[in-house]
Amino acid sequence: MVHDGRVSAEDLENYETEMELALYREYRDVVGLFSYVVETERRFYLANHVDLQVRSAAGEVYFELRLADAWVWDVYRSARFVKSVRVVTFKDVNVEELAKAELQL
């Protein structure tokens, strides 16, 4: 097969599918390192420290979210582990504590 350097729609779709699968595998490998799952309108995070504050300004309510020791679900990021994250949003924020599997001796 001769390739003229152009990327077909199928090639692009296959690439994106493989990237998503690799990201899922990374998530599966690291989820046990974290205590919380956090979802915002734009991102999905794993974190070990979560501080969520409800704020208001000029009659508008918004959320200020600070995460520490976090991992970001983003297929286009080369570095998904981050030291700290600050998110300000008017949209819903979901924070769930992960159940830790009991250690078996």
Protein backbone atom coordinates (compact mmCIF):
# COMPACT_ATOMS: atom_id res chain seq x y z
CA MET A 1 0.00 0.00 0.00
CA VAL A 2 1.43 3.35 -1.04
CA HIS A 3 0.73 6.21 1.33
CA ASP A 4 0.89 9.74 -0.08
CA GLY A 5 1.25 11.40 3.33
CA ARG A 6 -2.39 12.29 3.71
CA VAL A 7 -4.35 11.01 6.70
CA SER A 8 -7.66 9.38 5.89
CA ALA A 9 -10.73 9.78 8.05
CA GLU A 10 -10.41 6.11 8.97
CA ASP A 11 -6.76 6.58 10.03
CA LEU A 12 -7.77 9.51 12.22
CA GLU A 13 -10.66 7.59 13.75
CA ASN A 14 -8.39 4.61 14.48
CA TYR A 15 -5.80 6.90 16.06
CA GLU A 16 -8.39 8.58 18.30
CA THR A 17 -9.83 5.20 19.31
CA GLU A 18 -6.37 3.94 20.26
CA MET A 19 -5.66 7.12 22.24
CA GLU A 20 -8.92 6.74 24.18
CA LEU A 21 -8.16 3.09 24.89
CA ALA A 22 -4.65 3.97 26.12
CA LEU A 23 -6.15 6.68 28.35
CA TYR A 24 -8.67 4.21 29.80
CA ARG A 25 -5.86 1.75 30.53
CA GLU A 26 -3.86 4.49 32.25
CA TYR A 27 -6.95 5.43 34.31
CA ARG A 28 -7.43 1.80 35.31
CA ASP A 29 -3.78 1.59 36.38
CA VAL A 30 -3.79 4.78 38.49
CA VAL A 31 -7.30 4.96 40.00
CA GLY A 32 -6.18 3.02 43.08
CA LEU A 33 -3.70 5.79 43.92
CA PHE A 34 -6.46 8.36 44.51
CA SER A 35 -9.21 9.02 47.04
CA TYR A 36 -11.71 11.08 45.01
CA VAL A 37 -13.32 11.21 41.59
CA VAL A 38 -14.29 14.74 40.53
CA GLU A 39 -16.40 15.65 37.51
CA THR A 40 -16.89 19.14 36.15
CA GLU A 41 -18.54 20.27 32.94
CA ARG A 42 -15.19 20.22 31.11
CA ARG A 43 -13.00 17.65 32.87
CA PHE A 44 -12.81 14.44 34.87
CA TYR A 45 -10.21 14.22 37.65
CA LEU A 46 -8.84 11.81 40.20
CA ALA A 47 -7.43 13.53 43.29
CA ASN A 48 -6.22 12.93 46.83
CA HIS A 49 -7.34 16.29 48.20
CA VAL A 50 -10.50 18.18 47.24
CA ASP A 51 -11.68 21.55 48.50
CA LEU A 52 -15.02 22.68 47.07
CA GLN A 53 -16.35 26.11 48.04
CA VAL A 54 -19.65 27.69 47.05
CA ARG A 55 -19.14 31.37 46.26
CA SER A 56 -21.37 34.21 45.19
CA ALA A 57 -20.75 37.49 43.44
CA ALA A 58 -23.31 39.99 42.17
CA GLY A 59 -26.11 37.57 42.97
CA GLU A 60 -24.54 34.72 40.97
CA VAL A 61 -23.55 31.47 42.68
CA TYR A 62 -20.47 29.64 41.45
CA PHE A 63 -18.13 26.92 42.63
CA GLU A 64 -14.43 27.19 43.34
CA LEU A 65 -12.75 23.81 43.29
CA ARG A 66 -9.16 23.17 44.36
CA LEU A 67 -7.54 19.80 43.88
CA ALA A 68 -4.12 18.58 44.98
CA ASP A 69 -2.19 15.54 43.83
CA ALA A 70 -4.43 14.98 40.84
CA TRP A 71 -4.72 13.14 37.54
CA VAL A 72 -6.65 14.64 34.60
CA TRP A 73 -8.67 12.60 32.09
CA ASP A 74 -7.63 14.35 28.88
CA VAL A 75 -6.49 12.41 25.85
CA TYR A 76 -4.65 15.43 24.45
CA ARG A 77 -2.54 16.19 27.55
CA SER A 78 0.95 14.78 27.56
CA ALA A 79 1.28 15.17 31.35
CA ARG A 80 -1.86 14.06 33.15
CA PHE A 81 -0.45 14.05 36.69
CA VAL A 82 -0.69 17.55 38.19
CA LYS A 83 0.35 18.96 41.55
CA SER A 84 -2.63 21.30 41.90
CA VAL A 85 -5.72 22.35 39.98
CA ARG A 86 -8.07 25.29 40.46
CA VAL A 87 -11.45 25.30 38.70
CA VAL A 88 -14.05 28.07 38.83
CA THR A 89 -17.40 27.14 37.32
CA PHE A 90 -21.07 28.07 37.31
CA LYS A 91 -21.94 24.48 36.36
CA ASP A 92 -22.43 21.43 38.54
CA VAL A 93 -19.47 19.77 40.23
CA ASN A 94 -19.65 16.14 41.34
CA VAL A 95 -17.24 14.84 44.00
CA GLU A 96 -17.25 11.18 45.02
CA GLU A 97 -15.03 9.45 47.53
CA LEU A 98 -13.63 6.21 46.17
CA ALA A 99 -14.07 3.05 48.23
CA LYS A 100 -10.69 1.63 49.17
CA ALA A 101 -10.38 -2.11 48.84
CA GLU A 102 -9.50 -3.66 52.17
CA LEU A 103 -6.02 -5.08 52.40
CA GLN A 104 -5.92 -8.84 52.62
CA LEU A 105 -3.03 -10.49 54.42
